Structures are given as structure tokens and as C-alpha cells.
Coordinates of C-alpha atoms and ligand atoms in Angstrom, one line a residue:
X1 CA -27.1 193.1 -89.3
X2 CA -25.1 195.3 -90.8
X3 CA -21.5 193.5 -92.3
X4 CA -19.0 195.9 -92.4
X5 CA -16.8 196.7 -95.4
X6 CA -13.2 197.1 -94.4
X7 CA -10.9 194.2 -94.3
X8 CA -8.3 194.3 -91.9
X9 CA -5.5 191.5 -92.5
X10 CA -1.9 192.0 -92.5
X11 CA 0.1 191.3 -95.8
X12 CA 2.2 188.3 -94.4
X13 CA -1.1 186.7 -92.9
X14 CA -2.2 187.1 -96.8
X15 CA 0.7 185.4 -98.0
X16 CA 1.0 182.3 -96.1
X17 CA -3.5 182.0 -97.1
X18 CA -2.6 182.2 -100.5
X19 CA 0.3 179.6 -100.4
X20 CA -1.5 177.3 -98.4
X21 CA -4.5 177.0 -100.8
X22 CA -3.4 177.5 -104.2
X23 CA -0.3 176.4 -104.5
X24 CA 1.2 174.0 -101.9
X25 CA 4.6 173.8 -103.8
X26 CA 5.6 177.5 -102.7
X27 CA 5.7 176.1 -99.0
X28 CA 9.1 176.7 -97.3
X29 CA 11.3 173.5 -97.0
X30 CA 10.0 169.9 -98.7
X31 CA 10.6 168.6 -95.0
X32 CA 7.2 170.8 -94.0
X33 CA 5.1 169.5 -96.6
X34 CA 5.8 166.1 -96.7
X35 CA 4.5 166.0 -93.1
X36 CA 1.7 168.5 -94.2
X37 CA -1.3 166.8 -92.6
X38 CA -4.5 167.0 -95.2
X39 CA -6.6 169.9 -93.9
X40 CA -9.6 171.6 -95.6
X41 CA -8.6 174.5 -97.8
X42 CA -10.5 176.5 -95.6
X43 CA -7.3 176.8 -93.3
X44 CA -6.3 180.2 -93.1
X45 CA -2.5 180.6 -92.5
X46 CA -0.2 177.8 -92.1
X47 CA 2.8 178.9 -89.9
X48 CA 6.1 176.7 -89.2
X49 CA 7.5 175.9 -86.0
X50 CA 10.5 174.5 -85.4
X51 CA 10.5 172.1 -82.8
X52 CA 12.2 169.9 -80.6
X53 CA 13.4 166.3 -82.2
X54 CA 14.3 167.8 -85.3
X55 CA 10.1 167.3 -86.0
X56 CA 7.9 169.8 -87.9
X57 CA 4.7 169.7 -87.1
X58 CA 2.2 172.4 -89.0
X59 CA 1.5 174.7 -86.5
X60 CA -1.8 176.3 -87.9
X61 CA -2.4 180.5 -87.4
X62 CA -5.4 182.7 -86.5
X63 CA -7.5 180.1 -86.7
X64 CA -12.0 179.7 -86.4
X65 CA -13.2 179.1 -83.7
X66 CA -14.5 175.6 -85.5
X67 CA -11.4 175.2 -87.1
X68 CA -9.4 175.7 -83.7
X69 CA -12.6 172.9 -82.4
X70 CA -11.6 170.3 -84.6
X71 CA -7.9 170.6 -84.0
X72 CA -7.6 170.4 -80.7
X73 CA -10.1 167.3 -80.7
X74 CA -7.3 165.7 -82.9
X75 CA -6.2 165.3 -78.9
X76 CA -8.9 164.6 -77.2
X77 CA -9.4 164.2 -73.1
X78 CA -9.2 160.5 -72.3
X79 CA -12.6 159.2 -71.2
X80 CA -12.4 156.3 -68.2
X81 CA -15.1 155.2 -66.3
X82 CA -16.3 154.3 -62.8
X83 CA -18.5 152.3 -61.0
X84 CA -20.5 154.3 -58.0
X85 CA -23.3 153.5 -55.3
X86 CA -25.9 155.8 -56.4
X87 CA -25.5 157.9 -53.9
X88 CA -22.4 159.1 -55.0
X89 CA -23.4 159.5 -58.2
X90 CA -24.9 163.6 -58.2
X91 CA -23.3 165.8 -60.3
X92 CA -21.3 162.6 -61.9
X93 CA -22.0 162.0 -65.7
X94 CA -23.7 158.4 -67.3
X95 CA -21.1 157.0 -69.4
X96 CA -23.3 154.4 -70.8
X97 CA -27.9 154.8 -70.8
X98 CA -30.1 153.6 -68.2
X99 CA -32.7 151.7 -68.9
X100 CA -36.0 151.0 -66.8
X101 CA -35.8 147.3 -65.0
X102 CA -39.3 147.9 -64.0
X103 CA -42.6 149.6 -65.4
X104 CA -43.3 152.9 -63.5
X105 CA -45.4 152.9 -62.2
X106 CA -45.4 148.9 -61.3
X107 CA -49.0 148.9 -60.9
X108 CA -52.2 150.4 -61.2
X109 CA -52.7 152.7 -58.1
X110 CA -54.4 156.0 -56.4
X111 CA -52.9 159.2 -56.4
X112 CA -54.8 160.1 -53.8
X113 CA -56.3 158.9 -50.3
X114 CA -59.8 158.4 -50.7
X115 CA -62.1 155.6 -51.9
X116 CA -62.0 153.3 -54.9
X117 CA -65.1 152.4 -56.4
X118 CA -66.9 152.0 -59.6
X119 CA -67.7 155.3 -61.1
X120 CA -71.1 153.6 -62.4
X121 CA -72.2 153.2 -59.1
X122 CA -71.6 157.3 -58.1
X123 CA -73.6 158.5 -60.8
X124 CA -76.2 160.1 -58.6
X125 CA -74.8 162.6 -55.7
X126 CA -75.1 160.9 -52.4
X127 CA -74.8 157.0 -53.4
X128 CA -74.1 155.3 -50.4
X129 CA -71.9 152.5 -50.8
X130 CA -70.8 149.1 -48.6
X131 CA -67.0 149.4 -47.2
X132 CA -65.0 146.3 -48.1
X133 CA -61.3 146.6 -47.0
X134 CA -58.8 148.9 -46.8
X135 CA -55.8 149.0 -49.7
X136 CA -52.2 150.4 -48.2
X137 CA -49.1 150.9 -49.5
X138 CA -46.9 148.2 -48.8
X139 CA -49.6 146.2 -47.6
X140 CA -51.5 142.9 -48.5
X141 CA -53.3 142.9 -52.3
X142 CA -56.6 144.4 -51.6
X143 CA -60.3 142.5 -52.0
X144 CA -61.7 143.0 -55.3
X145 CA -65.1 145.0 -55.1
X146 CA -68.1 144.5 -56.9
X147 CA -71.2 146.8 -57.4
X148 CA -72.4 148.9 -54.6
X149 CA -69.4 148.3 -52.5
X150 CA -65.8 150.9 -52.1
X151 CA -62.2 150.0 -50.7
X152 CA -60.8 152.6 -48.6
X153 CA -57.2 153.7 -50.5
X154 CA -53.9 155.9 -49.7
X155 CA -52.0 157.3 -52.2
X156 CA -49.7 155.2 -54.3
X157 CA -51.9 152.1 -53.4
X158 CA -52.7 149.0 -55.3
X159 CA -56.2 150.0 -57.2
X160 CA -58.7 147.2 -56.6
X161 CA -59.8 144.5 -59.0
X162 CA -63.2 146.0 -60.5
X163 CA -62.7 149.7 -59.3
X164 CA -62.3 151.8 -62.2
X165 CA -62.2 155.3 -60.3
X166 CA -61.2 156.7 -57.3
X167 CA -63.6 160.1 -54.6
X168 CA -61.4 161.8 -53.2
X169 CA -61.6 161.4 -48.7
X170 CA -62.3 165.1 -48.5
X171 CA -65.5 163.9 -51.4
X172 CA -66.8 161.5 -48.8
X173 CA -68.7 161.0 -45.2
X174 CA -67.7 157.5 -43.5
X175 CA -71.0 155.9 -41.3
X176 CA -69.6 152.5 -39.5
X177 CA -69.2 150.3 -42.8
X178 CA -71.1 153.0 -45.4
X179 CA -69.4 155.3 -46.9
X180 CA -71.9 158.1 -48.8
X181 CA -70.2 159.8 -52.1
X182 CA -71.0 163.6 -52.7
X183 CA -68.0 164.3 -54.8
X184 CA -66.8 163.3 -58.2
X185 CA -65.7 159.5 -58.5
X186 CA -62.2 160.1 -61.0
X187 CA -60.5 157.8 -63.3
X188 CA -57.9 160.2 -63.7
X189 CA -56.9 160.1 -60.2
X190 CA -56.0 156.5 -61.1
X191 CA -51.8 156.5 -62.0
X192 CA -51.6 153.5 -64.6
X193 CA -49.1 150.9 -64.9
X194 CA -46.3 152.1 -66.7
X195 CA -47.7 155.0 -67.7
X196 CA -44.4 156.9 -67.4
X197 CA -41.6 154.6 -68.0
X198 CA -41.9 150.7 -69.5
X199 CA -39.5 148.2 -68.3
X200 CA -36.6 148.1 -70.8
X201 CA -36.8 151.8 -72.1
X202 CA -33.8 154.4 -71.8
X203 CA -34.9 157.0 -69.9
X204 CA -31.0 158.3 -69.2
X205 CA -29.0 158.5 -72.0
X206 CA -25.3 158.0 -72.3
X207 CA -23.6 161.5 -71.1
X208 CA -26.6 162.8 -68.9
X209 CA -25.0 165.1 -66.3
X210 CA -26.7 163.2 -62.8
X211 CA -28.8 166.0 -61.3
X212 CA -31.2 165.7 -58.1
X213 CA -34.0 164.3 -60.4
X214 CA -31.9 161.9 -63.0
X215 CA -30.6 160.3 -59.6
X216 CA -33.7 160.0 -58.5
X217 CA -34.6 158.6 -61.9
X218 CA -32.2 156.2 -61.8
X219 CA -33.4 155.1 -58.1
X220 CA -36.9 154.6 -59.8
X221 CA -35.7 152.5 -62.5
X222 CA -33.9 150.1 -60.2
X223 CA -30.1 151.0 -60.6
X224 CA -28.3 150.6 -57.3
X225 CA -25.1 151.7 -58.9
X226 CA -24.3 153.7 -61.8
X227 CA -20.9 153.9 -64.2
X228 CA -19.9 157.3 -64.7
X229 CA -17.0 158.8 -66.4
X230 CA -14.3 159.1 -64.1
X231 CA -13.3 162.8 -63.6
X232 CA -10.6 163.8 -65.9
X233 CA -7.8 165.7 -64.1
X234 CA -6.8 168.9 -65.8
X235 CA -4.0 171.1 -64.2
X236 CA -4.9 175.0 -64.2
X237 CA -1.6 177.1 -64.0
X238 CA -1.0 180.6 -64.6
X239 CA 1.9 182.2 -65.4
X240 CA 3.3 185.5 -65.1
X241 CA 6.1 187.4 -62.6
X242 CA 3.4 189.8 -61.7
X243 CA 0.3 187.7 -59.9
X244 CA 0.3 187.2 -56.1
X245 CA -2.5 184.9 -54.5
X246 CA -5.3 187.0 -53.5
X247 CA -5.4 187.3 -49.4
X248 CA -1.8 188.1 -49.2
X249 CA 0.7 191.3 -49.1
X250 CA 0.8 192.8 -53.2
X251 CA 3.5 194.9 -53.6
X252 CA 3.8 198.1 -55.9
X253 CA 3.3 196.8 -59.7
X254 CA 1.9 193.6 -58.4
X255 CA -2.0 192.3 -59.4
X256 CA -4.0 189.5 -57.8
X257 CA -4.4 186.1 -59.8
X258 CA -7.9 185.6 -60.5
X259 CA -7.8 183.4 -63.8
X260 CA -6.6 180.3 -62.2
X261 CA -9.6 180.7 -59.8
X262 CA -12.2 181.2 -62.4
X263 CA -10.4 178.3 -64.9
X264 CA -10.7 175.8 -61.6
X265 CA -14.3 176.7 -61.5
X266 CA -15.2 176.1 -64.8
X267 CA -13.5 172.8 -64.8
X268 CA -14.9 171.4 -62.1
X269 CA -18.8 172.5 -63.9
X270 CA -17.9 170.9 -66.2
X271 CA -17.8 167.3 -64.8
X272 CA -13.6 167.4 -64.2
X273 CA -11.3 167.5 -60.9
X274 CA -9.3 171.0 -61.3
X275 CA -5.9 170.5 -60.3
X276 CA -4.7 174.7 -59.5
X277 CA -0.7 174.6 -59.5
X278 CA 0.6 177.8 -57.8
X279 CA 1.4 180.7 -60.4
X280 CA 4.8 179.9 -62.1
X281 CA 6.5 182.7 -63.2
X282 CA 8.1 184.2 -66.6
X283 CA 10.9 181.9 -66.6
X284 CA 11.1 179.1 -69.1
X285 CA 13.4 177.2 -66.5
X286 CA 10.3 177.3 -64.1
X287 CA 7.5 176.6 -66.4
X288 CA 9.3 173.3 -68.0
X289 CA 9.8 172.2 -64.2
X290 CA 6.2 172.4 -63.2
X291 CA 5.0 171.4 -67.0
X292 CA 6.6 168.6 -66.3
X293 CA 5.8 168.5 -63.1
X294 CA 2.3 168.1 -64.2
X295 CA 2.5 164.3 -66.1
X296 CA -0.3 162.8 -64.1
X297 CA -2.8 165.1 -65.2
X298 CA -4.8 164.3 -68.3
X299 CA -4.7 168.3 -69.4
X300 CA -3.0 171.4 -69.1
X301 CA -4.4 174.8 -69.1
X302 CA -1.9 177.5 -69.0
X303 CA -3.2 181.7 -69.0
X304 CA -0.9 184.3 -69.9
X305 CA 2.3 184.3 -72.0
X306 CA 0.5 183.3 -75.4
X307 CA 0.9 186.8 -76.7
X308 CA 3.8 187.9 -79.4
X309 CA 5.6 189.7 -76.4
X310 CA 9.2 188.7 -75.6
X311 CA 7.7 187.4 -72.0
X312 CA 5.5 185.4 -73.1
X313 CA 7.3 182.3 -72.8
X314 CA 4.5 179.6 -72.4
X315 CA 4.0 180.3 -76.4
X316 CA 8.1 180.4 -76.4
X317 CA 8.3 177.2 -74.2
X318 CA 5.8 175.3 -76.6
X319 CA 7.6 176.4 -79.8
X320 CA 11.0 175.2 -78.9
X321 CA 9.8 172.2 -76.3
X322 CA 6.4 171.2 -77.1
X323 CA 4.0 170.2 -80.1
X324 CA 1.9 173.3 -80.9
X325 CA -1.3 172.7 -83.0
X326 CA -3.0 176.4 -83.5
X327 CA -2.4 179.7 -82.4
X328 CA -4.3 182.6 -82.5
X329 CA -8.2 182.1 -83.0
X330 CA -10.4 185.3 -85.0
X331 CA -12.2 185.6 -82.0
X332 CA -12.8 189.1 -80.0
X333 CA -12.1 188.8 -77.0
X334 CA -9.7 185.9 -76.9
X335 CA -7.2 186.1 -80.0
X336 CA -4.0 184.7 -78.5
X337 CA -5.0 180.8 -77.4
X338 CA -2.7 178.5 -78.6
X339 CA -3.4 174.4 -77.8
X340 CA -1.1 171.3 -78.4
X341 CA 0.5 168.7 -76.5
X342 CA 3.5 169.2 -73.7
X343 CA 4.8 165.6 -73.3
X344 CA 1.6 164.0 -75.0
X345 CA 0.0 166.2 -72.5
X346 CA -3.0 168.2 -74.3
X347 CA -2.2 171.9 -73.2
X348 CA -4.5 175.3 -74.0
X349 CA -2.6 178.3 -73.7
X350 CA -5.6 180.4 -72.5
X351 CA -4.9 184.7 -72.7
X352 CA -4.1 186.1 -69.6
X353 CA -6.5 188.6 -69.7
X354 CA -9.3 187.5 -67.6
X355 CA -12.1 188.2 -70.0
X356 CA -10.3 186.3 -72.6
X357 CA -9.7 183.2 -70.4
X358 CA -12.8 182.9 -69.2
X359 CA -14.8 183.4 -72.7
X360 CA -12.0 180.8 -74.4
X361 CA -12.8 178.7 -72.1
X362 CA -16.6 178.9 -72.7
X363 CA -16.0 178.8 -76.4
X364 CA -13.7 176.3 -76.9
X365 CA -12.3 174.0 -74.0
X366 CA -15.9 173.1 -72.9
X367 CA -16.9 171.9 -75.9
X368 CA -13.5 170.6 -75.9
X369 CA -14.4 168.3 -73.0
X370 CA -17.7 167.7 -74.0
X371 CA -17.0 166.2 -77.3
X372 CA -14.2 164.1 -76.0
X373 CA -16.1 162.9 -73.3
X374 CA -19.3 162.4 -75.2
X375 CA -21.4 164.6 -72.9
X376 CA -25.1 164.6 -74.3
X377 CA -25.8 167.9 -76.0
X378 CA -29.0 168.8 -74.1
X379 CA -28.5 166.2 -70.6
X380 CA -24.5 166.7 -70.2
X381 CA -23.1 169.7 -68.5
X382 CA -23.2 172.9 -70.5
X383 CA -22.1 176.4 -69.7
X384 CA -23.9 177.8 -72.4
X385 CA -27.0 177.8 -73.8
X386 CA -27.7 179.2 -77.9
X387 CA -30.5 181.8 -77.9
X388 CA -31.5 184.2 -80.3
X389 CA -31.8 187.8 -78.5
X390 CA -33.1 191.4 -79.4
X391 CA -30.4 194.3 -79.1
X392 CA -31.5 196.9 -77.5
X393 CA -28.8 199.1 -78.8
X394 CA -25.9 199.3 -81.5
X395 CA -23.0 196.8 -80.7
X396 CA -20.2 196.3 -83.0
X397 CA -18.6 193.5 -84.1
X398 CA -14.9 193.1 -85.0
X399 CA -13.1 192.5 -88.4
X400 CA -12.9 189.2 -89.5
X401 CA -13.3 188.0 -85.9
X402 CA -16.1 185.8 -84.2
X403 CA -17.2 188.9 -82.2
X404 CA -18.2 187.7 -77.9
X405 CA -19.6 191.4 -77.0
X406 CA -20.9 190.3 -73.1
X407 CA -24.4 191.6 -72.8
X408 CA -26.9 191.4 -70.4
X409 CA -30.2 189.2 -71.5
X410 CA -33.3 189.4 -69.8
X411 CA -36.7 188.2 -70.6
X412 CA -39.8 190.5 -71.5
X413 CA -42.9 189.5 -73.0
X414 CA -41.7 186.7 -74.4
X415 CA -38.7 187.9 -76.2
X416 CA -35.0 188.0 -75.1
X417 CA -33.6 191.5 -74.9
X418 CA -29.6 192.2 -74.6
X419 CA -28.4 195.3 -73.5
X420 CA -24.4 196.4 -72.2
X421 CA -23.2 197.6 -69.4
X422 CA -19.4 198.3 -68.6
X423 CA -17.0 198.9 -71.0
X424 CA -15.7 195.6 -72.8
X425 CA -12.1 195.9 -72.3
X426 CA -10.9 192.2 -71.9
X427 CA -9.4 192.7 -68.7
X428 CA -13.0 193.9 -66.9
X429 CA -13.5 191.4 -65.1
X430 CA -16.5 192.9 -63.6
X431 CA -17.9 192.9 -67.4
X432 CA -18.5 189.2 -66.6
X433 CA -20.5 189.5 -64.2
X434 CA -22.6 192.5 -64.5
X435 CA -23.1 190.6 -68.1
X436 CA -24.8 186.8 -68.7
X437 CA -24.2 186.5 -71.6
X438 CA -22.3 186.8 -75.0
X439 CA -22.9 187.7 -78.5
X440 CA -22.1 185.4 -81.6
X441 CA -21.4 188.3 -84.2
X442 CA -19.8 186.9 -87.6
X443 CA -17.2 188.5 -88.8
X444 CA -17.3 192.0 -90.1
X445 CA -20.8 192.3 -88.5
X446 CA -22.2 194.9 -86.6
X447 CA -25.4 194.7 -84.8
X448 CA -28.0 197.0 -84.7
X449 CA -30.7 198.1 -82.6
X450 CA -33.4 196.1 -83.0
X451 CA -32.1 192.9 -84.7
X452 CA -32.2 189.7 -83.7
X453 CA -28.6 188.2 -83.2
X454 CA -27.4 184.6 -82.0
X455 CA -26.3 185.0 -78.2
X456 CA -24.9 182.5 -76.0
X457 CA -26.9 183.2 -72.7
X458 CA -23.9 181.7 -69.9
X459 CA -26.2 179.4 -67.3
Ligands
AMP1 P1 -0.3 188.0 -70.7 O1 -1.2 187.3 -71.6 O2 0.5 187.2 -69.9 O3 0.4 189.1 -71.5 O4 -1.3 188.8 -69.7 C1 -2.2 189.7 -70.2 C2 -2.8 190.5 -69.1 O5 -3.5 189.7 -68.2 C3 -1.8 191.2 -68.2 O6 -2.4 192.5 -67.8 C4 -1.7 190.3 -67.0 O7 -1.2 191.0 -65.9 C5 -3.1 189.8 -66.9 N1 -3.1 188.4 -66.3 C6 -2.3 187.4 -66.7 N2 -2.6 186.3 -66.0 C7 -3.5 186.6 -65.1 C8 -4.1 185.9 -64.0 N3 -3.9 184.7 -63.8 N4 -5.0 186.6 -63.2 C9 -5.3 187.9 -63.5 N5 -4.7 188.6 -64.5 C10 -3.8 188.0 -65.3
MG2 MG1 2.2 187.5 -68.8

């Protein structure tokens, strides 16, 4: 990994770093740092907002994307819960463990249909041995055997008293009331009591995302209901005077909205009810209406108007109206995002360029609702997994940004290889998805042929 040696930071940006960490004193008015909130000396650039109520709140600038993490979680999503029949329950998320209220399995049985007998007694190829009963699933206990005799078995039957091993039917020839052995007699092919789960232990933890097979878990361990968290509602609204729905007439300068589509998506993957508002357009009259509009959701994600341009009035709206928290992240793609509160309302101010959206979103507002909802780090529902990959070629990273180069990543012999495809612009869309996956490049890092890197490979 090669780390580059240019620095590319703008004077002003230098200034503010320098007064925020060595002398707090030269800050603007006394006003600002009386309400200075205690953050790490890390913090890179401290900008002032003015803001409604005569309030300033530090409005933090070009931030980490772990610095930008632990901000917006000083506003977390509000976590309630639910009550559901089980069956309602896929693709729902535990908000507290499940434990076992039986053994699994609850008794010593057969996993398969054959005979249960003592394996002393099939020794010798051919034994013949005395039919006693019959044990079924479901059915009456069966007779215990003793030497010499065999108990006829299906699958997932109660084993015998004194049978210790179980021949296979396909192992056996039935004569009247003899059965002769001329296969293997198996104690493996007896399943033991509570040999995968005891009564009492957590098999589901707090925050597992309820697949096919935890349901079916939590069926097996006796839970007719389960509490899940109850899905957050997060409105998805994108702004700009240029977006028509897709499906309908465009007109000459127009562009289809896509971000809102993807950003619903995403949500709802990630254990939320998406809430899409219709595009709002570059007007602050029309965005306070349908923020406000929005009270009885329990987050806002804007796209678009985050920029430094004179249309880009979410950023605008939030300076004069709202409470902003960060803006700007040292991440490439996706510099812009801003996040705070409209109303008590948390609020991201995704980019508008696709790319960006979708890759802040991976990057930030996922883990964003996973932390504040306690989703379990391997069992909750994830977008991304961490992997270390191989380049396959030279990619560069960016100057003192977090650099998300998408790349393909497939598996050969073993290893993880990442290669690029289409140009990275972040408004190729089609970059997401001829790519899987993203780099992690630190800062000032290029990567080179060759080298292992961190990836996040998107599931
Ligand atoms: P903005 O951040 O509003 O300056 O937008 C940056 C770029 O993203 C512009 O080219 C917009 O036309 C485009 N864009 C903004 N919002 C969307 C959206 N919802 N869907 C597709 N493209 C968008
Ligand atoms: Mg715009």
C-alpha cells in the first residue's frame, strides 16, 4: 500500500483544526464555547451555525466516517418492540434471546428407518434376530429388547430401552417375526437427547435477524410467539426541481429519480418500514412543508441539496431551521452528508448523486440503525460484510479521504480477487451493480497490484 505524499486541505479548513485543538479560547463568540460540547481532540474542524431559537449548536465539518458514527448515534433510532405469532415473525429481528424450553432432541431416537438392536448381538454377518414391536413416531413407548431380539424403528422414533444401535432397513431381510442383519448395526445413527440444544440455553440471541432457519429454530425450542423490534419508520425524500418519477413523460433537462428507490430498499433490508414521500423540489417553502409533514416518522433521509451550491437548500433549510450535527464526511464517494435533527426528528442529508447515496448509506446509516437498534453484529441484518481482497490492478485512493473504489470480488482458489470495471464517477449508477463491492482505502493510500486491502464485499 502505497500512502501518498501530497496533502490537500484548504487553509480555512486548517484554521478552524488548529483552533479547535490547541487553543479553544480563539473560538469565535463566548456564546459558542460555553455550549461547546466535550469532543475528542481528534475533531477536525468545528464550524458555527447559526440557528433557529437564538441556539448554537457546534455544527462539526468534514468529518470520519467514525467520527460522523458516533455523532449521529448522539440521536439514535428509537427502539420499540412487538409481540408476533411466529409465523409472522421472518425477516422480523429478536429484540430480547431465545432460549430452549426443551432439550433437542427430547429423546433418544433413530435417524433412520430400520431396526434397533444391540450391536453385540450383530457382530457376526447374518445374525438372525427375534422381532419384538414396532417403535413410531408419535406412537406408544416401545418394549424394551433384550439379547437376541430387534424393534422395528422410523426415523425420529423413541430408541428402545437396551438397544444401543440401530441397521439400517435397506441392511436387513424381514422372515415372519426374524429379522436376519447383513449390514452394519450403528450407534451413530442414534440422535441423542439433547445433543443439539439443552433446555434453558440461548440459541437466538438478542438482535438475530429471523431467517427461514432461526424461525424454524425458534419453533424447535417451543416459542409460539416471539418479541421483535417493531419496524422503525424512516421517511425517504428527495429533493431537487429536476427528478420526475420514472414511468412518466421527462421533459428536456429532466432526469429520472432513482435514489429514493434505492434508499427505500435499503431501509426496508435493513429491518425498517420505508416511508418514500414524493420528490419535493428546490424550494425551502416546500421542503419545510413536507419536513414537517413527516412528524410521525422516526427518521428522515433527504438526497440532494447537501452540496455548497446556492440550490441546495436541504443543507440551507437545516442551517437556518433545524439542528445540524456534521457535515461533510472524508469519504470518496460521498463527501457532502450532513445528519441532525428537524423537529427532534433525526435527518441524514444523503448526496444526491446516486453513487454517493447509496455507499453513505452502506457506510453510515446502516450501522446507524444497527447500533441504535442493537442488531447482533454477525445474526442482525447487515449489508456488508469485512473481507480482505487481492487487487488485481492499481486503484487509487483519495487525499485524506476514506477511499469506497467499487470493485468487483470474486473467489479463486481460495483467495478473494477485486478487479474494476466502469468508470467510478459517483453518478454511475451502473458502477453499483456491475461492482459488489467497495474498497476501505485510508487516506492518502493507494493500492497496488497485488496487495491485500480491507474491502467491504456488499451481500
Ligand atoms: P445535488 O446533491 O442535489 O446537487 O445532486 C447531485 C447530482 O445528483 C445531480 O446531478 C442530481 O441531478 C442528481 N440527483 C439528485 N437527486 C437524485 C435522485 N433522487 N435520483 C437521481 N439522481 C439524483
Ligand atoms: Mg439538487
Amino acid at each position: 500500500m502505497r500512502m501518498r505524499l501530497e496533502i490537500v486541505w484548504p487553509n480555512i479548513q486548517k484554521r478552524h483544526h488548529d483552533q479547535q485543538t490547541n487553543t479553544g479560547s480563539q473560538l469565535p463568540t463566548k456564546q459558542a464555547q460555553s455550549t461547546l460540547p466535550q469532543y475528542p481532540a481528534h475533531t477536525q474542524e468545528v464550524g458555527i451555525t447559526l440557528q433557529r431559537g437564538g441556539v448554537c449548536p457546534i455544527m462539526e465539518k468534514g468529518v470520519t466516517l467514525d467520527r460522523a458514527l458516533e455523532l449521529a448515534l448522539h440521536s439514535p433510532l428509537s427502539k420499540r418492540t412487538e409481540t408476533l405469532l411466529l409465523e409472522l415473525g421472518r425477516g422480523r429481528i429478536l429484540s430480547k434471546p431465545l432460549s430452549s424450553k426443551v432439550d433437542d432432541p427430547r429423546f433418544d431416537n433413530s435417524a433412520m428407518d430400520g431396526f434397533a438392536v444391540m450391536a453385540s448381538d450383530c457382530v457376526n454377518p447374518g445374525a438372525e434376530l427375534t422381532i419384538v414391536g414396532t417403535s413410531q413416531t408419535g406412537g406408544h413407548l416401545p418394549p424394551r429388547i433384550i439379547a437376541g431380539e430387534a424393534c422395528r424403528i422410523m426415523t425420529g422414533a423413541p430408541l428402545p430401552e437396551g438397544a444401543d444401535a440401530i441397521v439400517m432397513v435397506e441392511d436387513t431381510e424381514v422372515d415372519g417375526d426374524k429379522v436376519t442383519i447383513n449390514g452394519p448395526a450403528r450407534t451413530g445413527y442414534i440422535r441423542k437427547r439433547a445433543e443439539n440444544l439443552s433446555i434453558g440455553q440461548e440459541a437466538l440471541p438478542a438482535g438475530t435477524h429471523l431467517s427461514s432457519a432461526s424461525i424454524a429454530l425458534a419453533g424447535t425450542m417451543g416459542h409460539g410467539v416471539v418479541e421483535v423490534i417493531k419496524k422503525p419508520r424512516i421517511a425517504i425524500l428527495s429533493t431537487g426541481d429536476e427528478l420526475v418519477q420514472p414511468g412518466t413523460e421527462i421533459e428536456p433537462g429532466q432526469i429520472y429519480e432513482s435514489n429514493s428507490h434505492a434508499l427505500a430498499s435499503l431501509v426496508e433490508s435493513m429491518g425498517c418500514e420505508a416511508v418514500r414521500h414524493e420528490s419535493a423540489n428546490d424550494s425551502m417553502d416546500e421542503l419545510r412543508t413536507t419536513l414537517d409533514s413527516l412528524s410521525d416518522c422516526d427518521a428522515i433521509l433527504t438526497s440532494g441539496g447537501v452540496s455548497m451550491g446556492e440550490w441546495d437548500l436541504v443543507r440551507k433549510i437545516m442551517e437556518e431551521e433545524g439542528d445540524i450535527s456534521f457535515w461533510r464526511m472524508k469519504l470518496r464517494p460521498g463527501g457532502p452528508p450532513m445528519f441532525g435533527t428537524w423537529k427532534g426528528i433525526p435527518l441524514f442529508g444523503l448526496p444526491g448523486n446516486p453513487v454517493s447515496s447509496l455507499v453513505v448509506f452502506h457506510v453510515l446509516v446502516a450501522p446507524w440503525i444497527a447500533k441504535s437498534l442493537g442488531y447482533h453484529p454477525e445474526m442482525g441484518p447487515r449489508l456488508t460484510q469485512k473481507v480482505s481482497v487481492k487487487l488485481e490492478e492499481n486503484v487509487s485512493g483519495a487525499p485524506e479521504k476514506l477511499c469506497l473504489r467499487r470493485i468487483r470480488i470474486r473467489s479463486e482458489d481460495g483467495q478473494l480477487l477485486a478487479t474494476t470495471h466502469t468508470h467510478q464517477g459517483s453518478g454511475n449508477m451502473h458502477s453499483m451493480v456491475a461492482h459488489n463491492g467497495l474498497t476501505l482505502l485510508p487516506p492518502d493510500t493507494d493500492g497496488e497490484a497485488g496487495e491485500v486491502i480491507d474491502a467491504l464485499w456488499i451481500l
